[in-house]
Coordinates of C-alpha atoms and ligand atoms in Angstrom, one line a residue:
X1 CA 8.9 -14.3 15.1
X2 CA 6.3 -15.1 12.5
X3 CA 7.1 -15.7 8.8
X4 CA 3.5 -16.4 7.8
X5 CA 1.1 -14.2 6.0
X6 CA -2.2 -13.2 7.6
X7 CA -5.6 -14.6 6.5
X8 CA -6.4 -11.3 4.7
X9 CA -3.1 -11.4 2.9
X10 CA -3.7 -15.0 1.8
X11 CA -7.1 -13.8 0.5
X12 CA -5.5 -11.0 -1.5
X13 CA -3.0 -13.5 -3.0
X14 CA -5.9 -15.9 -3.9
X15 CA -7.9 -13.1 -5.6
X16 CA -4.8 -12.0 -7.5
X17 CA -4.0 -15.5 -8.6
X18 CA -7.5 -15.9 -9.9
X19 CA -7.3 -12.5 -11.7
X20 CA -4.0 -13.3 -13.3
X21 CA -5.0 -16.7 -14.4
X22 CA -8.0 -15.2 -16.1
X23 CA -6.6 -12.0 -17.5
X24 CA -2.9 -12.6 -17.9
X25 CA -2.8 -15.9 -19.7
X26 CA 0.5 -16.9 -21.3
X27 CA -1.0 -16.5 -24.8
X28 CA -2.2 -13.0 -24.1
X29 CA 1.2 -12.1 -22.6
X30 CA 3.0 -13.4 -25.7
X31 CA 0.6 -11.5 -27.9
X32 CA 1.3 -8.3 -26.0
X33 CA 5.1 -9.0 -26.1
X34 CA 5.0 -9.3 -29.9
X35 CA 2.5 -6.5 -30.7
X36 CA 2.2 -3.6 -28.2
X37 CA 4.6 -1.2 -26.4
X38 CA 2.2 -0.9 -23.4
X39 CA -0.7 -3.0 -22.2
X40 CA -4.0 -2.2 -23.9
X41 CA -6.5 0.2 -22.2
X42 CA -8.9 -2.6 -21.5
X43 CA -6.4 -4.4 -19.3
X44 CA -5.6 -1.1 -17.5
X45 CA -9.3 -0.7 -16.8
X46 CA -9.5 -4.2 -15.4
X47 CA -6.7 -3.4 -12.9
X48 CA -8.7 -0.2 -12.0
X49 CA -11.9 -2.3 -11.4
X50 CA -9.9 -4.7 -9.3
X51 CA -8.8 -1.9 -7.1
X52 CA -5.2 -2.1 -7.9
X53 CA -4.7 1.7 -8.2
X54 CA -6.7 2.6 -5.2
X55 CA -5.0 0.1 -2.9
X56 CA -2.0 2.3 -2.0
X57 CA -3.7 5.7 -2.1
X58 CA -4.2 7.0 1.5
X59 CA -7.8 6.5 2.7
X60 CA -8.5 10.3 3.0
X61 CA -7.9 10.6 -0.7
X62 CA -10.2 7.9 -1.9
X63 CA -7.9 4.9 -1.5
X64 CA -7.5 1.8 0.7
X65 CA -4.2 2.8 2.3
X66 CA -2.9 -0.8 2.4
X67 CA 0.5 -1.6 3.9
X68 CA 3.7 -2.2 1.9
X69 CA 3.5 -5.9 2.6
X70 CA -0.1 -6.1 1.5
X71 CA 0.8 -4.2 -1.7
X72 CA 3.6 -6.6 -2.4
X73 CA 1.3 -9.6 -1.9
X74 CA -1.0 -8.0 -4.4
X75 CA 1.8 -7.3 -6.8
X76 CA 3.6 -10.7 -6.7
X77 CA 1.3 -12.7 -8.9
X78 CA 1.4 -9.9 -11.6
X79 CA 5.2 -9.9 -11.5
X80 CA 5.0 -13.7 -12.0
X81 CA 2.7 -13.4 -15.0
X82 CA 4.6 -10.5 -16.8
X83 CA 7.3 -8.1 -15.7
X84 CA 6.2 -5.7 -18.4
X85 CA 2.7 -5.5 -17.0
X86 CA 4.1 -5.2 -13.5
X87 CA 6.2 -2.2 -14.7
X88 CA 3.4 -0.7 -16.7
X89 CA 1.1 -0.4 -13.7
X90 CA 3.8 -0.1 -11.1
X91 CA 5.3 3.1 -12.5
X92 CA 2.0 4.9 -11.9
X93 CA 1.6 3.6 -8.3
X94 CA 5.3 3.6 -7.4
X95 CA 6.3 6.9 -9.0
X96 CA 3.0 8.8 -9.3
X97 CA 0.9 7.8 -6.2
X98 CA 3.8 7.4 -3.8
X99 CA 5.7 10.5 -4.8
X100 CA 2.5 12.7 -4.5
X101 CA 1.4 11.0 -1.3
X102 CA 4.9 11.6 0.2
X103 CA 5.8 15.1 -1.3
X104 CA 2.6 16.7 -2.3
X105 CA 0.8 19.6 -0.7
X106 CA -2.8 19.1 0.4
X107 CA -4.0 20.8 -2.8
X108 CA -1.8 18.5 -4.9
X109 CA -3.0 15.4 -3.1
X110 CA -6.6 16.5 -3.5
X111 CA -6.1 17.1 -7.2
X112 CA -4.2 14.0 -8.2
X113 CA -4.7 11.2 -5.7
X114 CA -8.4 10.5 -6.1
X115 CA -7.9 10.3 -9.9
X116 CA -4.9 8.0 -9.4
X117 CA -7.0 5.8 -7.2
X118 CA -9.6 5.5 -10.0
X119 CA -6.9 4.6 -12.5
X120 CA -7.6 7.7 -14.5
X121 CA -4.0 8.9 -14.6
X122 CA -0.8 7.4 -15.7
X123 CA 2.5 8.6 -14.4
X124 CA 6.2 7.9 -14.8
X125 CA 9.5 9.1 -13.3
X126 CA 12.0 11.0 -15.4
X127 CA 15.3 10.9 -13.5
X128 CA 18.0 9.2 -15.6
X129 CA 19.9 11.2 -18.2
X130 CA 22.0 10.2 -21.2
X131 CA 25.2 11.3 -19.3
X132 CA 24.7 8.4 -16.8
X133 CA 22.2 6.8 -14.5
X134 CA 24.6 5.7 -11.7
X135 CA 26.3 9.0 -11.3
X136 CA 23.0 10.8 -11.6
X137 CA 24.1 13.8 -9.6
X138 CA 27.2 14.3 -11.7
X139 CA 25.4 13.7 -15.0
X140 CA 22.3 15.7 -14.5
X141 CA 22.1 18.7 -17.0
X142 CA 18.3 19.1 -17.2
X143 CA 17.5 22.5 -15.7
X144 CA 14.3 24.2 -14.5
X145 CA 14.6 28.0 -14.3
X146 CA 11.9 30.1 -12.6
X147 CA 10.5 32.8 -14.8
X148 CA 7.5 35.0 -14.1
X149 CA 5.8 32.5 -11.9
X150 CA 6.5 29.5 -14.1
X151 CA 9.3 27.0 -14.5
X152 CA 11.0 26.5 -17.8
X153 CA 12.5 23.1 -18.3
X154 CA 15.3 22.3 -20.8
X155 CA 17.2 19.0 -21.1
X156 CA 17.1 15.4 -21.9
X157 CA 16.1 12.2 -20.1
X158 CA 16.6 8.6 -21.2
X159 CA 15.1 5.1 -20.5
X160 CA 12.0 6.6 -18.9
X161 CA 9.5 3.7 -18.5
X162 CA 6.0 4.4 -19.6
X163 CA 6.6 8.0 -20.5
X164 CA 5.1 7.5 -23.9
X165 CA 1.7 6.8 -22.4
X166 CA 1.8 8.9 -19.3
X167 CA -0.3 11.9 -18.4
X168 CA 2.3 13.3 -16.0
X169 CA 6.1 12.8 -15.7
X170 CA 7.6 13.2 -12.2
X171 CA 10.7 15.0 -13.5
X172 CA 13.8 15.7 -11.5
X173 CA 15.7 18.9 -12.6
X174 CA 18.6 21.0 -11.4
X175 CA 17.2 24.3 -10.1
X176 CA 20.0 25.6 -7.9
X177 CA 23.2 26.7 -9.6
X178 CA 25.2 27.7 -6.6
X179 CA 24.4 24.8 -4.3
X180 CA 26.2 21.5 -3.8
X181 CA 24.9 18.8 -6.2
X182 CA 22.7 17.0 -3.6
X183 CA 21.1 20.3 -2.7
X184 CA 20.5 21.5 -6.2
X185 CA 17.6 19.3 -7.4
X186 CA 13.9 19.8 -7.4
X187 CA 11.0 17.6 -8.5
X188 CA 8.2 18.7 -10.9
X189 CA 5.0 17.2 -12.0
X190 CA 5.2 17.9 -15.8
X191 CA 2.1 17.4 -18.0
X192 CA 3.3 15.0 -20.6
X193 CA 1.5 16.7 -23.5
X194 CA 3.2 20.1 -22.8
X195 CA 4.6 21.9 -25.9
X196 CA 8.3 21.3 -26.2
X197 CA 8.3 17.7 -25.1
X198 CA 9.5 15.1 -27.7
X199 CA 9.5 11.4 -27.1
X200 CA 11.8 8.9 -28.9
X201 CA 11.4 5.1 -28.8
X202 CA 14.3 3.0 -27.6
X203 CA 14.2 -0.6 -29.0
X204 CA 15.5 -3.1 -26.5
X205 CA 15.5 -6.8 -25.8
X206 CA 13.6 -6.7 -22.5
X207 CA 10.0 -5.9 -21.4
X208 CA 8.6 -5.5 -24.9
X209 CA 5.1 -4.7 -23.7
X210 CA 6.3 -1.8 -21.5
X211 CA 8.6 0.6 -23.4
X212 CA 11.2 2.9 -21.9
X213 CA 11.8 6.0 -23.9
X214 CA 13.9 9.1 -24.4
X215 CA 12.5 12.5 -23.7
X216 CA 13.7 16.0 -24.7
X217 CA 12.5 19.1 -23.0
X218 CA 12.8 22.3 -25.0
X219 CA 11.5 25.3 -23.1
X220 CA 8.8 23.3 -21.5
X221 CA 6.7 25.6 -19.3
X222 CA 5.4 24.2 -16.0
X223 CA 3.1 26.2 -13.6
X224 CA 4.7 27.1 -10.3
X225 CA 2.2 24.9 -8.4
X226 CA 3.6 21.8 -10.1
X227 CA 6.8 21.9 -7.9
X228 CA 6.6 18.7 -5.7
X229 CA 8.2 18.9 -2.3
X230 CA 10.8 21.6 -1.5
X231 CA 12.9 23.5 -3.9
X232 CA 16.5 22.2 -3.8
X233 CA 15.6 19.2 -1.6
X234 CA 14.6 16.9 -4.5
X235 CA 17.5 14.5 -4.1
X236 CA 16.7 13.7 -0.5
X237 CA 13.0 13.8 -0.9
X238 CA 13.0 11.4 -3.8
X239 CA 14.6 8.7 -1.6
X240 CA 11.0 8.2 -0.2
X241 CA 10.2 6.9 -3.7
X242 CA 13.4 5.3 -4.8
X243 CA 13.9 3.0 -1.8
X244 CA 10.4 1.5 -2.1
X245 CA 11.0 1.2 -5.9
X246 CA 13.8 -1.3 -5.0
X247 CA 11.4 -3.5 -3.1
X248 CA 9.0 -3.5 -6.1
X249 CA 11.8 -4.3 -8.6
X250 CA 13.0 -7.1 -6.3
X251 CA 9.5 -8.5 -6.4
X252 CA 9.6 -8.4 -10.2
X253 CA 12.7 -10.6 -10.0
X254 CA 11.0 -12.9 -7.5
X255 CA 8.0 -13.3 -9.8
X256 CA 10.1 -13.9 -12.8
X257 CA 12.1 -16.6 -10.9
X258 CA 9.0 -18.3 -9.7
X259 CA 7.6 -18.4 -13.2
X260 CA 10.9 -19.7 -14.7
X261 CA 11.2 -22.3 -12.0
X262 CA 7.7 -23.6 -12.4
X263 CA 8.0 -23.8 -16.2
X264 CA 11.4 -25.5 -16.1
X265 CA 10.2 -28.0 -13.4
X266 CA 7.2 -29.0 -15.3
X267 CA 9.2 -29.3 -18.6
X268 CA 11.8 -31.5 -16.9
X269 CA 9.2 -33.9 -15.7
X270 CA 7.6 -34.2 -19.2
X271 CA 10.6 -34.2 -21.5
X272 CA 12.0 -37.7 -22.2
X273 CA 15.6 -38.7 -22.9
X274 CA 17.4 -42.0 -22.7
X275 CA 14.3 -43.8 -21.7
X276 CA 12.8 -41.5 -19.0
X277 CA 12.1 -37.9 -18.0
X278 CA 15.1 -35.5 -18.0
X279 CA 14.1 -34.6 -14.4
X280 CA 15.9 -37.7 -13.2
X281 CA 19.3 -36.3 -14.2
X282 CA 21.1 -34.9 -11.2
X283 CA 22.7 -31.9 -12.9
X284 CA 19.3 -30.7 -14.0
X285 CA 18.0 -31.2 -10.5
X286 CA 20.9 -29.1 -9.3
X287 CA 19.9 -26.3 -11.6
X288 CA 16.4 -26.5 -10.3
X289 CA 17.6 -26.6 -6.7
X290 CA 19.7 -23.5 -7.2
X291 CA 16.7 -21.7 -8.7
X292 CA 14.6 -22.7 -5.8
X293 CA 17.1 -21.5 -3.2
X294 CA 17.6 -18.1 -5.0
X295 CA 13.8 -17.8 -5.1
X296 CA 13.4 -18.4 -1.4
X297 CA 16.3 -16.1 -0.4
X298 CA 15.1 -13.3 -2.6
X299 CA 11.5 -13.6 -1.5
X300 CA 12.4 -13.6 2.2
X301 CA 14.6 -10.5 1.7
X302 CA 11.9 -8.7 -0.3
X303 CA 9.2 -9.3 2.2
X304 CA 11.5 -8.4 5.1
X305 CA 12.2 -5.1 3.4
X306 CA 8.5 -4.4 2.9
X307 CA 7.8 -5.4 6.6
X308 CA 10.6 -3.1 7.9
X309 CA 9.2 -0.3 5.7
X310 CA 5.7 -0.8 7.3
X311 CA 7.3 -0.7 10.8
X312 CA 8.9 2.6 10.1
X313 CA 12.3 1.1 10.5
X314 CA 15.3 1.6 8.2
X315 CA 15.1 -0.7 5.2
X316 CA 17.5 0.8 2.6
X317 CA 20.1 -1.9 3.2
X318 CA 17.6 -4.8 2.9
X319 CA 15.8 -3.3 -0.1
X320 CA 19.2 -2.9 -1.9
X321 CA 20.1 -6.5 -1.1
X322 CA 16.7 -7.7 -2.1
X323 CA 17.0 -6.1 -5.5
X324 CA 20.4 -7.5 -6.0
X325 CA 19.7 -11.1 -4.9
X326 CA 16.4 -11.1 -6.9
X327 CA 17.9 -9.7 -10.1
X328 CA 20.8 -12.1 -10.0
X329 CA 18.5 -15.0 -9.2
X330 CA 16.2 -14.0 -12.0
X331 CA 19.0 -14.0 -14.5
X332 CA 20.1 -17.4 -13.2
X333 CA 16.6 -18.8 -13.5
X334 CA 16.2 -17.5 -17.1
X335 CA 19.6 -18.8 -18.1
X336 CA 19.3 -22.3 -16.5
X337 CA 15.6 -22.6 -17.2
X338 CA 16.4 -22.2 -20.9
X339 CA 19.2 -24.7 -20.5
X340 CA 16.7 -27.3 -19.1
X341 CA 14.4 -26.7 -22.0
X342 CA 17.2 -27.2 -24.6
X343 CA 16.4 -25.6 -27.9
X344 CA 12.9 -24.8 -26.8
X345 CA 14.2 -22.5 -24.2
X346 CA 15.0 -19.8 -26.8
X347 CA 11.9 -20.3 -28.9
X348 CA 9.3 -17.5 -29.0
X349 CA 6.6 -20.1 -28.5
X350 CA 7.7 -20.6 -24.8
X351 CA 7.9 -17.8 -22.2
X352 CA 11.3 -18.9 -21.0
X353 CA 13.1 -16.7 -23.6
X354 CA 11.0 -13.7 -22.3
X355 CA 12.0 -14.4 -18.6
X356 CA 15.7 -14.4 -19.7
X357 CA 15.4 -11.2 -21.7
X358 CA 13.4 -9.4 -19.0
X359 CA 15.8 -10.5 -16.3
X360 CA 18.6 -8.5 -17.9
X361 CA 16.7 -5.3 -17.3
X362 CA 16.8 -5.9 -13.6
X363 CA 20.6 -6.1 -13.4
X364 CA 21.0 -2.3 -13.7
X365 CA 17.6 -0.8 -13.2
X366 CA 16.7 1.0 -11.0
X367 CA 20.2 0.7 -9.6
X368 CA 23.1 -1.4 -11.0
X369 CA 24.2 -4.4 -9.0
X370 CA 27.7 -3.0 -8.9
X371 CA 26.5 0.2 -7.3
X372 CA 24.3 -1.8 -5.0
X373 CA 27.3 -3.6 -3.6
X374 CA 29.3 -0.3 -3.3
X375 CA 26.5 1.1 -1.2
X376 CA 26.1 -2.0 0.9
X377 CA 29.7 -1.8 2.1
X378 CA 29.4 1.9 2.6
X379 CA 26.3 1.3 4.8
X380 CA 28.5 -1.2 6.8
X381 CA 31.0 1.6 7.5
X382 CA 33.7 0.9 4.9
X383 CA 35.2 3.9 3.1
X384 CA 33.1 5.1 0.2
X385 CA 34.6 3.2 -2.7
X386 CA 32.6 4.6 -5.6
X387 CA 33.5 8.2 -6.3
Ligands
FAD1 C1 14.7 -0.6 -19.6 C2 15.0 0.5 -18.6 C3 14.1 1.1 -17.9 C4 14.4 2.2 -17.0 N1 13.4 2.9 -16.4 C5 13.7 4.1 -15.8 C6 12.7 5.0 -15.4 O1 11.5 4.7 -15.5 N2 13.1 6.2 -14.9 C7 14.4 6.6 -14.8 O2 14.7 7.7 -14.3 N3 15.4 5.7 -15.1 C8 15.1 4.5 -15.7 N4 16.1 3.6 -16.1 C9 17.5 4.0 -15.9 C10 18.3 3.1 -15.0 O3 18.0 3.5 -13.7 C11 19.8 3.3 -15.4 O4 20.0 2.6 -16.6 C12 20.7 2.8 -14.3 O5 20.7 3.7 -13.3 C13 22.1 2.7 -14.9 O6 22.5 3.9 -15.5 P1 23.2 3.8 -17.0 O7 22.4 2.9 -17.8 O8 23.4 5.2 -17.5 O9 24.6 3.1 -16.7 P2 26.0 3.8 -16.2 O10 25.6 4.6 -15.0 O11 26.6 4.4 -17.3 O12 26.8 2.5 -15.7 C14 27.5 1.7 -16.6 C15 28.3 0.7 -15.8 O13 29.2 1.3 -15.0 C16 29.0 0.8 -13.6 N5 29.4 1.8 -12.7 C17 29.1 3.2 -12.7 N6 29.6 3.8 -11.6 C18 30.2 2.8 -10.9 C19 30.9 2.8 -9.7 N7 31.1 3.9 -9.0 N8 31.4 1.7 -9.2 C20 31.2 0.5 -9.9 N9 30.6 0.4 -11.1 C21 30.1 1.6 -11.6 C22 27.6 0.4 -13.6 O14 27.3 -0.5 -12.5 C23 27.3 -0.2 -14.9 O15 27.8 -1.5 -14.9 C24 15.8 2.5 -16.9 C25 16.8 1.8 -17.6 C26 16.4 0.8 -18.4 C27 17.5 0.2 -19.2

């Protein structure tokens, strides 16, 4: 058994730490959080130059084809610096690159993957609908109907991260009217500037520099060749994207926890009360101890999930637990990190309030913690409790 990272992985981490220290300073993150709904193009280009977008693209399509563990090592420092930035770039690699690499035909891979590797395309995933994200099969009303060699899409999606800046939306629609719900969905690569698409902002407390928006599709025409995967198999085929997404989101919680812990630890050593640093008070040490334990647990589960994924072994259970433990730990870290900082914990001047706000988003996205627990016990063989 070996819990260590390889020399190469440590080098990736070192390089990313250096990059984040230079390009994702706390001042710049605060500026983005107060001024933009997506990171500026110049930052995107720096990630492209760094090789972030090519890292997970298969070698035969112009990428480096790195493993899931390597990709997570690369991602961790970004998650620590800013969950918004992690989401902004992660939607393209997680939903665009991965979905096309998993489901795409040779022609689709040749068309899109080299451009994705160069950072020339932005993508998002439009799955959730206003009727409900947890019961997505029951709630989905967006349809795609085949007509004269094209697909016509009508419907509505909600909370779609980065759709307002994307070039393509990986969009899940109902195509089969007579089939059972899990066999009725198909996946499409929809050009975001297609006539009939309207995007609406959704103001929210979390991840200010990576918006999630509403989308309406009114008779949006998509060429037949933009079907991804097999007609009617979208529900099962999307699992190849949705399970890795849980690992990526777990790492966002890990990064957020690490940042909150570090800031709270440093603050506690500096801040004086009753003739000495507040770090000497046992109750504050216990807050920090709990943050540290949550961080270690979540990090171990997250990397174990990534490792299992690389081994080609089942990892849905571990990825679900990792997302749950990391999101709960992140909320705890934001909550008690702010407690340690007293009034300053909720002041805009300090990032702690951002960690706390961003942590809320992880509680139900991409899957709610309640549903995660339902599924965990179902995986363990208990009767399905949730429908
Ligand atoms: C900021 C943000 C970004 C997002 N980004 C994306 C994106 O890029 N693409 C995308 O497709 N979606 C995205 N989502 C959607 C996200 O996946 C959903 O919000 C999530 O699945 C929950 O759906 P819901 O919000 O409709 O809540 P609901 O499904 O309405 O759930 C409400 C509550 O009921 C509980 N609940 C429901 N069913 C059960 C049950 N059987 N047992 C116990 N409890 C239950 C839930 O746990 C929750 O507490 C995003 C959401 C947010 C807020």
